[in-house]
Short mmCIF file of N, CA and C in Angstrom, two decimals:
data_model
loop_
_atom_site.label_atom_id
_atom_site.label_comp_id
_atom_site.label_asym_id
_atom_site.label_seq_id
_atom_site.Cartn_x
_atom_site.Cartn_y
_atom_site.Cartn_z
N UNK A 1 0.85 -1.18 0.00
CA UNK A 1 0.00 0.00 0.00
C UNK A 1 0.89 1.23 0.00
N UNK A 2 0.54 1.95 -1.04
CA UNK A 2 1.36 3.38 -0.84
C UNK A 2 0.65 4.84 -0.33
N UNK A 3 1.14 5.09 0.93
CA UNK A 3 0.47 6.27 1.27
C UNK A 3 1.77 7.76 0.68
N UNK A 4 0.41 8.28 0.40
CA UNK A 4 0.82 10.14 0.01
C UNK A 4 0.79 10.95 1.69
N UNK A 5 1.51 11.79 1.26
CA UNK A 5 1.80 12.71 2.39
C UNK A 5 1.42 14.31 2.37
N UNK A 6 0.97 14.86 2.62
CA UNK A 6 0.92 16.74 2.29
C UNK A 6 0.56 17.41 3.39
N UNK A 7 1.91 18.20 3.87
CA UNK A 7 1.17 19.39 4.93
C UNK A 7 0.87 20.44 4.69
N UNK A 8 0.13 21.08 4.65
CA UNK A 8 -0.27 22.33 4.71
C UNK A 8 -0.64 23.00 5.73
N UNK A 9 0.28 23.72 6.37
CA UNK A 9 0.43 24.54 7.68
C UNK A 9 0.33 23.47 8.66
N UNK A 10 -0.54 23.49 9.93
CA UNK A 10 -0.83 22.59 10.78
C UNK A 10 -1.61 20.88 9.89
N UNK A 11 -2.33 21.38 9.24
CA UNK A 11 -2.97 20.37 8.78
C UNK A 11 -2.31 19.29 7.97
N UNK A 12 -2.66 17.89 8.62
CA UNK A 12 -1.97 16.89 7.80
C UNK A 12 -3.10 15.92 7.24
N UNK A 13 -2.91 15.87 5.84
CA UNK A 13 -3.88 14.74 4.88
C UNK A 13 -2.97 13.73 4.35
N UNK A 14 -3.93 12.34 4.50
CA UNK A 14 -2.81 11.32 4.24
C UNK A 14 -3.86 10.69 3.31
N UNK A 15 -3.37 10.19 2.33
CA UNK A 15 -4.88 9.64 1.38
C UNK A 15 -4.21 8.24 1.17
N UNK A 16 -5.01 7.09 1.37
CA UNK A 16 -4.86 5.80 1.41
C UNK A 16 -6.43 5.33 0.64
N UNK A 17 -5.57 5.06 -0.52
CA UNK A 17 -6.76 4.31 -1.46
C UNK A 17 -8.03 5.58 -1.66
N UNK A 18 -9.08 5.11 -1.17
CA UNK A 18 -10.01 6.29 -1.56
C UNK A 18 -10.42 6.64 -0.08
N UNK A 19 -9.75 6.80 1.16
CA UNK A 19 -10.13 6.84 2.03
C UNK A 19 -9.05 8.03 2.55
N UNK A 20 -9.40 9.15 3.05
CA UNK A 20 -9.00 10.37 3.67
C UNK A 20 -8.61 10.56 4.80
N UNK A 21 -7.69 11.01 5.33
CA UNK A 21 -7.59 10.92 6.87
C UNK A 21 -7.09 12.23 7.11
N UNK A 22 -7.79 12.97 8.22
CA UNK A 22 -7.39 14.72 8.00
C UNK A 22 -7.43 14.90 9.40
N UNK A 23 -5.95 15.02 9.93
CA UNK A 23 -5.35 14.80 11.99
C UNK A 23 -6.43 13.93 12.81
N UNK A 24 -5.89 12.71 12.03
CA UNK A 24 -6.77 11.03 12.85
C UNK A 24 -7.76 11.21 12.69
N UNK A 25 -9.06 12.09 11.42
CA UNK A 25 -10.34 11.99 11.66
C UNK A 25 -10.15 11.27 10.45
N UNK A 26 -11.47 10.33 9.91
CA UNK A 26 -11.51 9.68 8.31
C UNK A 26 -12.93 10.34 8.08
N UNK A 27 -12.18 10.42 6.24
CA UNK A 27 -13.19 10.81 5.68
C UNK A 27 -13.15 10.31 4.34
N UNK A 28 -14.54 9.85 3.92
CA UNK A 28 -14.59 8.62 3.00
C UNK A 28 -15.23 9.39 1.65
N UNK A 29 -14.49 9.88 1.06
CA UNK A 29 -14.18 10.30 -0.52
C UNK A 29 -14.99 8.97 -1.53
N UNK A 30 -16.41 9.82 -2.15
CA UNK A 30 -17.56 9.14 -3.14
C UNK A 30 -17.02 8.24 -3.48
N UNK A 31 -17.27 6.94 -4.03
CA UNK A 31 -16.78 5.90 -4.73
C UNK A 31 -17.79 6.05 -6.11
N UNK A 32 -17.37 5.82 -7.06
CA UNK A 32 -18.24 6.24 -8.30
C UNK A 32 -18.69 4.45 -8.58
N UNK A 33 -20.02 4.56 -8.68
CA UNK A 33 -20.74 3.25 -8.77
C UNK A 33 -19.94 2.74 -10.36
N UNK A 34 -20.54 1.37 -10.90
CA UNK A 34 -20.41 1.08 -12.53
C UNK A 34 -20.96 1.89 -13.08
N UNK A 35 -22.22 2.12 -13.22
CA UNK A 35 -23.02 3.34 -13.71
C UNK A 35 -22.75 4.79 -13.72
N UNK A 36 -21.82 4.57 -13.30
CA UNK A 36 -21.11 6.45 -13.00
C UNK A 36 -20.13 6.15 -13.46
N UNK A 37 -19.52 6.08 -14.87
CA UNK A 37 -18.67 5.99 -15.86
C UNK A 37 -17.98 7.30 -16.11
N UNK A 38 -16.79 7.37 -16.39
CA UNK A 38 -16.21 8.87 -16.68
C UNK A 38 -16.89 9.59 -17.80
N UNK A 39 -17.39 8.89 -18.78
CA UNK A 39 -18.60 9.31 -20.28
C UNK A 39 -19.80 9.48 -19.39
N UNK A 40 -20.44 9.33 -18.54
CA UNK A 40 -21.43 9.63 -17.46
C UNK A 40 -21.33 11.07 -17.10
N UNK A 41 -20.22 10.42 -15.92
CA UNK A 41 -19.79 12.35 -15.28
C UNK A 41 -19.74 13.36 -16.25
N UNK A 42 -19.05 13.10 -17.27
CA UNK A 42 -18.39 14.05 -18.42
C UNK A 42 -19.91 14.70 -19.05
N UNK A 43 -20.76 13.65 -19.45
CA UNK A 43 -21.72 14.38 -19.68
C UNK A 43 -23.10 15.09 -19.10
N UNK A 44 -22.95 14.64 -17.37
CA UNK A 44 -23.38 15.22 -16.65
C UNK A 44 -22.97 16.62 -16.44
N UNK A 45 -21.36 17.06 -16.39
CA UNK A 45 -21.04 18.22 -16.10
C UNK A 45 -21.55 19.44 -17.48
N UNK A 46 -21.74 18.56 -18.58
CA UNK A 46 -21.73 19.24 -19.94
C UNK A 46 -23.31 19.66 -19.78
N UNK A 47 -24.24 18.66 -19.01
CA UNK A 47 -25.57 19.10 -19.13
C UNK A 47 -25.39 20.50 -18.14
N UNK A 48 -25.10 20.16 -17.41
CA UNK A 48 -25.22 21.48 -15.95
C UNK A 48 -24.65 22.71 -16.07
N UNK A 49 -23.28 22.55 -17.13
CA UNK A 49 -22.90 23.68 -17.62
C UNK A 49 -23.78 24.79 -18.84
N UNK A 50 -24.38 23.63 -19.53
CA UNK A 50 -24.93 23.85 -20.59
C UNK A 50 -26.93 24.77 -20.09
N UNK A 51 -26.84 23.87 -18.94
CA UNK A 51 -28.18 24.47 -18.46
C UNK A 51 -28.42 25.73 -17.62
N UNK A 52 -26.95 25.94 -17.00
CA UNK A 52 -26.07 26.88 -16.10
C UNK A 52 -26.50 27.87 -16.97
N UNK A 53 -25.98 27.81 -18.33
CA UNK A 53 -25.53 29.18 -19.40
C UNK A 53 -27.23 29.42 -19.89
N UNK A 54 -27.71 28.76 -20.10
CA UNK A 54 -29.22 29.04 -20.35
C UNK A 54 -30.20 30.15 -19.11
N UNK A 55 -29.64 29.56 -18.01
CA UNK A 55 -30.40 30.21 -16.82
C UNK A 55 -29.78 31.48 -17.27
N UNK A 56 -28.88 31.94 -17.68
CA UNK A 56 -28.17 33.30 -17.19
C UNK A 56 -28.91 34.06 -18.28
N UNK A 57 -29.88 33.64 -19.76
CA UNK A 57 -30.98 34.33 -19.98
C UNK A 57 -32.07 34.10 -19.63
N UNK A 58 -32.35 34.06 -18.69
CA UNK A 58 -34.08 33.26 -17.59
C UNK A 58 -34.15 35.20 -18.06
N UNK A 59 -35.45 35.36 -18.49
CA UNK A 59 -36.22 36.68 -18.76
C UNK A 59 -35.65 37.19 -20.27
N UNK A 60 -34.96 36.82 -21.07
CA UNK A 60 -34.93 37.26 -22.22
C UNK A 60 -35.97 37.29 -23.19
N UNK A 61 -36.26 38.15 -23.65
CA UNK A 61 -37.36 38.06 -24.70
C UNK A 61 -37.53 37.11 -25.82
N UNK A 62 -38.71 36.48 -25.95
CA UNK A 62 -38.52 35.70 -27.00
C UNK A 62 -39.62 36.29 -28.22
N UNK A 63 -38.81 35.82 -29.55
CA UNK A 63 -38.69 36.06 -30.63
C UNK A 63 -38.65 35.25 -32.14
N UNK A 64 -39.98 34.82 -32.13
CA UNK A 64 -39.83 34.23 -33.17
C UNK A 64 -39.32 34.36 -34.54
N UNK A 65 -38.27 33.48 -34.57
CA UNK A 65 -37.37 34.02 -36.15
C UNK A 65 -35.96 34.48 -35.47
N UNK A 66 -35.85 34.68 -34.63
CA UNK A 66 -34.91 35.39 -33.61
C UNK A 66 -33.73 34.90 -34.94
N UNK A 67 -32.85 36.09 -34.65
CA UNK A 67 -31.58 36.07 -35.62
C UNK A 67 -30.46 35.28 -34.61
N UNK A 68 -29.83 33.70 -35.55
CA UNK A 68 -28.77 33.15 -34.65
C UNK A 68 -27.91 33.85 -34.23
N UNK A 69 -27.00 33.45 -32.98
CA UNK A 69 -25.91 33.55 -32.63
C UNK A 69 -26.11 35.13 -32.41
N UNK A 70 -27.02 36.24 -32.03
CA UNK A 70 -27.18 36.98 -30.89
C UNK A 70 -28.33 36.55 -29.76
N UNK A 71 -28.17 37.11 -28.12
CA UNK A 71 -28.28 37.04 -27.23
C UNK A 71 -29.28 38.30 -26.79
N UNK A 72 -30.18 38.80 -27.77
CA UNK A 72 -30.95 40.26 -27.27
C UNK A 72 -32.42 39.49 -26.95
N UNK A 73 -32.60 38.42 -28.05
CA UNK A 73 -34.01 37.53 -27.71
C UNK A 73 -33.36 36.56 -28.17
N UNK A 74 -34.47 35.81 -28.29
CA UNK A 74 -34.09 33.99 -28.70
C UNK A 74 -35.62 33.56 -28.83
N UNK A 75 -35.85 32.77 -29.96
CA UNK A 75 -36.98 31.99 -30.21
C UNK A 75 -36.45 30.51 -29.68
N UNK A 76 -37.53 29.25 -29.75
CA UNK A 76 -36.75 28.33 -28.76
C UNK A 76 -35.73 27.69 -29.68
N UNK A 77 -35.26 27.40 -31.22
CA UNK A 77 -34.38 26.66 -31.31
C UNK A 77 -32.79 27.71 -31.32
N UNK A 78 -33.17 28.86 -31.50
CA UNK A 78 -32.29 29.97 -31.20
C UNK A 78 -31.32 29.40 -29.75
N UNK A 79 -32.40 29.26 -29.17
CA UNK A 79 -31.66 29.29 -27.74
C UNK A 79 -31.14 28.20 -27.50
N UNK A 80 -31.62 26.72 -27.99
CA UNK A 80 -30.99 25.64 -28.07
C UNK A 80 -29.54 25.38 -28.78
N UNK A 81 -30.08 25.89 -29.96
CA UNK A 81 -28.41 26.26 -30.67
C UNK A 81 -27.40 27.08 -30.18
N UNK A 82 -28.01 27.94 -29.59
CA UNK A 82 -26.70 28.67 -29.08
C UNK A 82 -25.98 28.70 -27.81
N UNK A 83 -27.08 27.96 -26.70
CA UNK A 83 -26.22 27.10 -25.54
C UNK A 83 -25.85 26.26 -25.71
N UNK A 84 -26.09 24.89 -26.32
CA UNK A 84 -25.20 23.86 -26.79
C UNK A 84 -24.26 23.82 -27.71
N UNK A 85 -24.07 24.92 -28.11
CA UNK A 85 -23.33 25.76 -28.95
C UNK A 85 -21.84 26.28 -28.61
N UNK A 86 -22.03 26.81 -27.58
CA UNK A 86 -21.11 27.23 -26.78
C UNK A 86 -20.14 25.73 -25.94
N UNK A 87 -21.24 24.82 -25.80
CA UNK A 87 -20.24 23.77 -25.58
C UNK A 87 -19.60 23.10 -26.70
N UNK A 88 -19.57 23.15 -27.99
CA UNK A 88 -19.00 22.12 -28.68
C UNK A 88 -20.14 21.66 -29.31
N UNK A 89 -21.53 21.86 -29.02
CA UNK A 89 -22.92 20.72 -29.82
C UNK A 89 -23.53 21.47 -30.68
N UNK A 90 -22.97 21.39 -32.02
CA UNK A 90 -23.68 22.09 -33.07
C UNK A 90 -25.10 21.45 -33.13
N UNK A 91 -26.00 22.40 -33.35
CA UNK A 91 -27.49 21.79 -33.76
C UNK A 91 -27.92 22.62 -34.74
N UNK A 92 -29.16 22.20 -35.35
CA UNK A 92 -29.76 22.30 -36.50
C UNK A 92 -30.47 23.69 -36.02
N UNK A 93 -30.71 25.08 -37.43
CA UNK A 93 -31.69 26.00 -36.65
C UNK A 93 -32.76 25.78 -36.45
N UNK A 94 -33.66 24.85 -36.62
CA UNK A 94 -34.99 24.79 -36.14
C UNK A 94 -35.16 23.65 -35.37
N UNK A 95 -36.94 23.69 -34.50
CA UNK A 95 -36.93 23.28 -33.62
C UNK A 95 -37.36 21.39 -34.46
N UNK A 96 -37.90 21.36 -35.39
CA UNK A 96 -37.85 20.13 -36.18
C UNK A 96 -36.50 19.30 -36.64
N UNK A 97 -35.70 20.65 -37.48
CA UNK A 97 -34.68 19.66 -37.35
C UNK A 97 -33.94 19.22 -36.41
N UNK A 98 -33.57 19.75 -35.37
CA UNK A 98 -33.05 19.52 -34.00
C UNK A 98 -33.58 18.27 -33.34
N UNK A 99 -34.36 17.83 -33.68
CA UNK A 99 -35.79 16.74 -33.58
C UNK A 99 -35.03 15.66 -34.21
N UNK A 100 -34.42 15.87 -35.12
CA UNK A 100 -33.42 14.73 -35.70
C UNK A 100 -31.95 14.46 -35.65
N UNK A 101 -31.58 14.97 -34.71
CA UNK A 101 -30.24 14.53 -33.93
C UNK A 101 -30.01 13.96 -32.92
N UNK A 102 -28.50 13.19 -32.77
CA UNK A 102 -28.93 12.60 -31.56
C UNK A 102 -29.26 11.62 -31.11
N UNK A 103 -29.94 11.16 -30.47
CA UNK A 103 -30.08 9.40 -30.09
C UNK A 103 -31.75 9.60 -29.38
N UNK A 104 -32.47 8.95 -30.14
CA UNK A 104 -33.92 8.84 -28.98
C UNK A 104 -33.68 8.39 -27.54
N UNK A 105 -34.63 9.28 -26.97
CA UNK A 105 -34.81 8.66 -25.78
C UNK A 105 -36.19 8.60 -25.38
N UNK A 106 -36.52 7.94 -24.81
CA UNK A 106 -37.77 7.33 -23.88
C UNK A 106 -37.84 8.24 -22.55
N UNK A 107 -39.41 8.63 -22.46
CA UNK A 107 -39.47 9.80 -21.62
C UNK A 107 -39.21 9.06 -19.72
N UNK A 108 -39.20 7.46 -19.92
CA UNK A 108 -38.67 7.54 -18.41
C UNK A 108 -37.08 7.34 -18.43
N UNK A 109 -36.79 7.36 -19.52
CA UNK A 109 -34.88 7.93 -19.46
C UNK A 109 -34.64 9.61 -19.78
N UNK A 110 -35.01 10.27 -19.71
CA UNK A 110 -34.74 11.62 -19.66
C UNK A 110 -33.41 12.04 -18.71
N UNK A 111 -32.75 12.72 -19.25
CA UNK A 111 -31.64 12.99 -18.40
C UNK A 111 -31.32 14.49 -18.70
N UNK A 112 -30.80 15.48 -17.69
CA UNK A 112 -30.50 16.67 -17.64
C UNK A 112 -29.92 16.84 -19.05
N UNK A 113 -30.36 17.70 -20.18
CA UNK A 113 -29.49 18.79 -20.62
C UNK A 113 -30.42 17.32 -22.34
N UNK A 114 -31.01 16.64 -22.10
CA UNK A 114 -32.11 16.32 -23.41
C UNK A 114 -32.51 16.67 -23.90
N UNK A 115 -32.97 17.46 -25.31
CA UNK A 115 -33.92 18.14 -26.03
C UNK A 115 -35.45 17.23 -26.12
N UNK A 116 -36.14 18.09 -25.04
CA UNK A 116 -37.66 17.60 -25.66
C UNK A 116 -38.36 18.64 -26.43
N UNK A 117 -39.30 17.93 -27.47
CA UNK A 117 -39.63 18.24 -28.44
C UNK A 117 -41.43 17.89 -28.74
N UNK A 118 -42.24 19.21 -29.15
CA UNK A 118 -43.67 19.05 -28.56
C UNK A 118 -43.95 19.92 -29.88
N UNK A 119 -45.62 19.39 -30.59
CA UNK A 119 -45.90 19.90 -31.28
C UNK A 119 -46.69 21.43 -30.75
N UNK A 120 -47.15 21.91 -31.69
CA UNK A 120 -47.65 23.54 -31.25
C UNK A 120 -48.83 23.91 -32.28
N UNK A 121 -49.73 24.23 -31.71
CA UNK A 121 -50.96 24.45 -32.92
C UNK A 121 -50.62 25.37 -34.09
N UNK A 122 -51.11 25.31 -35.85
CA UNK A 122 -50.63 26.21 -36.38
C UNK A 122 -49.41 25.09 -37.13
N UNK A 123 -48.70 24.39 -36.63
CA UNK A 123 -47.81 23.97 -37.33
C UNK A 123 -47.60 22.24 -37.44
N UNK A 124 -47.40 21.79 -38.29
CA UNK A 124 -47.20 20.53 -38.03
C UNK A 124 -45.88 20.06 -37.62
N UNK A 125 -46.24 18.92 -37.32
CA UNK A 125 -45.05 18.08 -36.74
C UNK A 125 -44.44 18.97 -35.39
N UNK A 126 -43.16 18.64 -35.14
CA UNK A 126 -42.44 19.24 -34.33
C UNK A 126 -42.26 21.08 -34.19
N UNK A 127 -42.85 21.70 -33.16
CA UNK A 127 -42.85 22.93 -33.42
C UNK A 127 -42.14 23.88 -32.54
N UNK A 128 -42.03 22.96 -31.35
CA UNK A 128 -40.63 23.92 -30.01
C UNK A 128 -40.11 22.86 -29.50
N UNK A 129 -39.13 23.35 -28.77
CA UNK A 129 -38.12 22.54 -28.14
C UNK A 129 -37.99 23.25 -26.83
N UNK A 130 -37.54 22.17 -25.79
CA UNK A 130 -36.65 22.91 -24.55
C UNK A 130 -35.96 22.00 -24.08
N UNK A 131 -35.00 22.31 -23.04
CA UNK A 131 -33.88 21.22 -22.32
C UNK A 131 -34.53 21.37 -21.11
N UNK A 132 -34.37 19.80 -20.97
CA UNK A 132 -34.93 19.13 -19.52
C UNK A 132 -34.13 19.47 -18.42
N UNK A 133 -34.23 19.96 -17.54
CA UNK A 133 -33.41 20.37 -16.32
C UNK A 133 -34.06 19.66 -15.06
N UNK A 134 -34.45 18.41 -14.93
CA UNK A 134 -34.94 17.74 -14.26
C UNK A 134 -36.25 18.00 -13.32
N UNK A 135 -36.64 17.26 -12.91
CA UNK A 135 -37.58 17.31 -11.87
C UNK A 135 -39.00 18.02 -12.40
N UNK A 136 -39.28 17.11 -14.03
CA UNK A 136 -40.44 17.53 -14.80
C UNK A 136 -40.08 18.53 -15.27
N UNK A 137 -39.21 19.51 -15.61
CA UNK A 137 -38.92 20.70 -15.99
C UNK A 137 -38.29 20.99 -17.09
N UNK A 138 -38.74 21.95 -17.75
CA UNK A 138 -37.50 22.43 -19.00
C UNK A 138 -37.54 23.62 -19.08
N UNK A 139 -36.10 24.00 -19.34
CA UNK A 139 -35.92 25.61 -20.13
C UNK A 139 -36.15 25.87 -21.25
N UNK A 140 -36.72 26.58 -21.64
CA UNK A 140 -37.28 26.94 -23.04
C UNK A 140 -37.73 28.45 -22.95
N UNK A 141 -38.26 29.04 -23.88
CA UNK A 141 -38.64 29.96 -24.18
C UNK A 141 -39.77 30.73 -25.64
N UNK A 142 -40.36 31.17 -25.00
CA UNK A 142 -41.83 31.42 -25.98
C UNK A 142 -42.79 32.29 -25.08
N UNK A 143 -43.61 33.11 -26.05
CA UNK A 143 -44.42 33.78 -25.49
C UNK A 143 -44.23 34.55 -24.59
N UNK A 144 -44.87 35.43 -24.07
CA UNK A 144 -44.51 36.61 -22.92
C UNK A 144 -43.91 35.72 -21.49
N UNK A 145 -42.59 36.61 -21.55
CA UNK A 145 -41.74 36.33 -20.27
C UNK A 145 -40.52 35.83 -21.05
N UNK A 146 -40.69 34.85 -21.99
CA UNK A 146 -39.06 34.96 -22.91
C UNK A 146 -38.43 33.74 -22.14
N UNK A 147 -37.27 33.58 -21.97
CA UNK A 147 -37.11 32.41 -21.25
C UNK A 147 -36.95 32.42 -20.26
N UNK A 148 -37.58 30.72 -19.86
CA UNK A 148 -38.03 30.73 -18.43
C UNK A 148 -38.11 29.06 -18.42
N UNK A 149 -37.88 28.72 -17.37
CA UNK A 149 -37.87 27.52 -16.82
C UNK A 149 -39.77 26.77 -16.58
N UNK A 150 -39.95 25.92 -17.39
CA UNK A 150 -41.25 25.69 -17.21
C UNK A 150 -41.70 24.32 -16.83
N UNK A 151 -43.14 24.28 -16.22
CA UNK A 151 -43.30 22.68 -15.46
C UNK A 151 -43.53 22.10 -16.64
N UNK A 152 -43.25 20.84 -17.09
CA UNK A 152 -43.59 19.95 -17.95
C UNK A 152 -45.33 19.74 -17.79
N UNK A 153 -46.29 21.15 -17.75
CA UNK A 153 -47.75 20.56 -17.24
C UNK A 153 -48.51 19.86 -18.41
N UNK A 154 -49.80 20.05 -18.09
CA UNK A 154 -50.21 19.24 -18.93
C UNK A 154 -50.31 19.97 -20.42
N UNK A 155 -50.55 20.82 -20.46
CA UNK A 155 -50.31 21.57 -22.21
C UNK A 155 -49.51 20.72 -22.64
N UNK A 156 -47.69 21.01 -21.85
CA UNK A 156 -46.73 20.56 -22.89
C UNK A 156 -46.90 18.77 -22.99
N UNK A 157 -47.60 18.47 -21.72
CA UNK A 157 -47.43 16.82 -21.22
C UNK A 157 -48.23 16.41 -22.52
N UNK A 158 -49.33 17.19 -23.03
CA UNK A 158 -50.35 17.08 -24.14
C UNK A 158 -50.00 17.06 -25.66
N UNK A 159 -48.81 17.84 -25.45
CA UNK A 159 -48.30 17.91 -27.08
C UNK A 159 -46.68 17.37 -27.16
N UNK A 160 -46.47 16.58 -25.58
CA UNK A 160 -45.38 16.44 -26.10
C UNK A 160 -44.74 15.22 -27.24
N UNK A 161 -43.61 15.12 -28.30
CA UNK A 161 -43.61 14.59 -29.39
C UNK A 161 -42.46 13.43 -29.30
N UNK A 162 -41.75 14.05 -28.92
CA UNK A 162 -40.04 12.84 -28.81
C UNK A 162 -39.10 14.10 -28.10
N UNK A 163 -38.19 12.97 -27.23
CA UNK A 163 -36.89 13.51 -26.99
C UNK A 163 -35.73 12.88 -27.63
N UNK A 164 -34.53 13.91 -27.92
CA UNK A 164 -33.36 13.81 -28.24
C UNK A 164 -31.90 13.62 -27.18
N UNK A 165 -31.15 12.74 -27.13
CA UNK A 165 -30.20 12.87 -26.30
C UNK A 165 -28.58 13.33 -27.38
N UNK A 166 -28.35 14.72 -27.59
CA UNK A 166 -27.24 14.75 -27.88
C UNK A 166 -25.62 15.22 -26.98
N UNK A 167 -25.99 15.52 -25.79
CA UNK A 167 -24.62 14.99 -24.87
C UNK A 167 -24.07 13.74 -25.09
N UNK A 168 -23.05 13.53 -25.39
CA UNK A 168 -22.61 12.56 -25.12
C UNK A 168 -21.25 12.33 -24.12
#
């Protein structure tokens, strides 16, 4: 067994395996299950970052037609493209084609930072999008208030169409 050593001022940490010891107290550092794969974490942090940067327009005006790649409004695939955007995930400009990237998912696999996708009267097929931010919820944006974090109620529960998983 090889133990590490580090002082820092009074304080001494000795790390043995995944187990912590900080002046004779232990402290037992997460063990990442099978299911918590480094392609897991990795794309957990990518959803949270990705949903992070969305919140920081929570009240932007929305705008249908909204011109890509500015930040003054956003219609919803506007806003999809241009936060996943910012990480590395090019997407399609509309909220249909965006509808076709990606990997299906099944609405009891939903996972943070998913594109769900719901029809809208007036248009066929696929007509908005938002990212799932858990706990029934998505960010999206439409109609007065612009974006905003909304309950999955029954409207959208009513029209909703397919989800997309493109984190990977």
């Amino acid at each position: 067994m090889k133990l590490h050593h580090k002082w820092s001022k009074r304080l001494a940490i000795m790390t043995i395996g995944a187990t912590v010891a900080i002046s004779g107290g232990l402290i037992s550092s997460p063990q990442p299950t099978q299911a918590a794969t480094a392609a897991t974490i990795t794309a957990t942090s990518k959803a949270d970052k990705i949903i992070s940067l969305g919140k920081r327009y929570l009240g932007t005006p929305y705008k249908f037609g909204a011109k890509v790649g500015q930040t003054r409004n956003f219609d919803c695939s506007t806003l999809t493209k241009y936060i996943f955007g910012k990480y590395g995930i090019s997407l399609p400009r509309t909220a249909a084609q965006q509808s076709r990237v990606g990997s299906y998912v099944s609405k009891s696999n939903w996972k943070k930072g998913d594109l769900l996708f719901f029809s809208v009267p007036g248009r066929p097929g696929v007509g908005h999008v938002g990212v799932y931010v858990g706990n029934n919820k998505m960010l999206n944006t439409y109609g007065a208030g612009g974006v905003k974090i909304t309950t999955i109620n029954s409207y959208w529960k009513s029209h909703y169409m397919t989800a997309r998983r493109v984190i990977k």
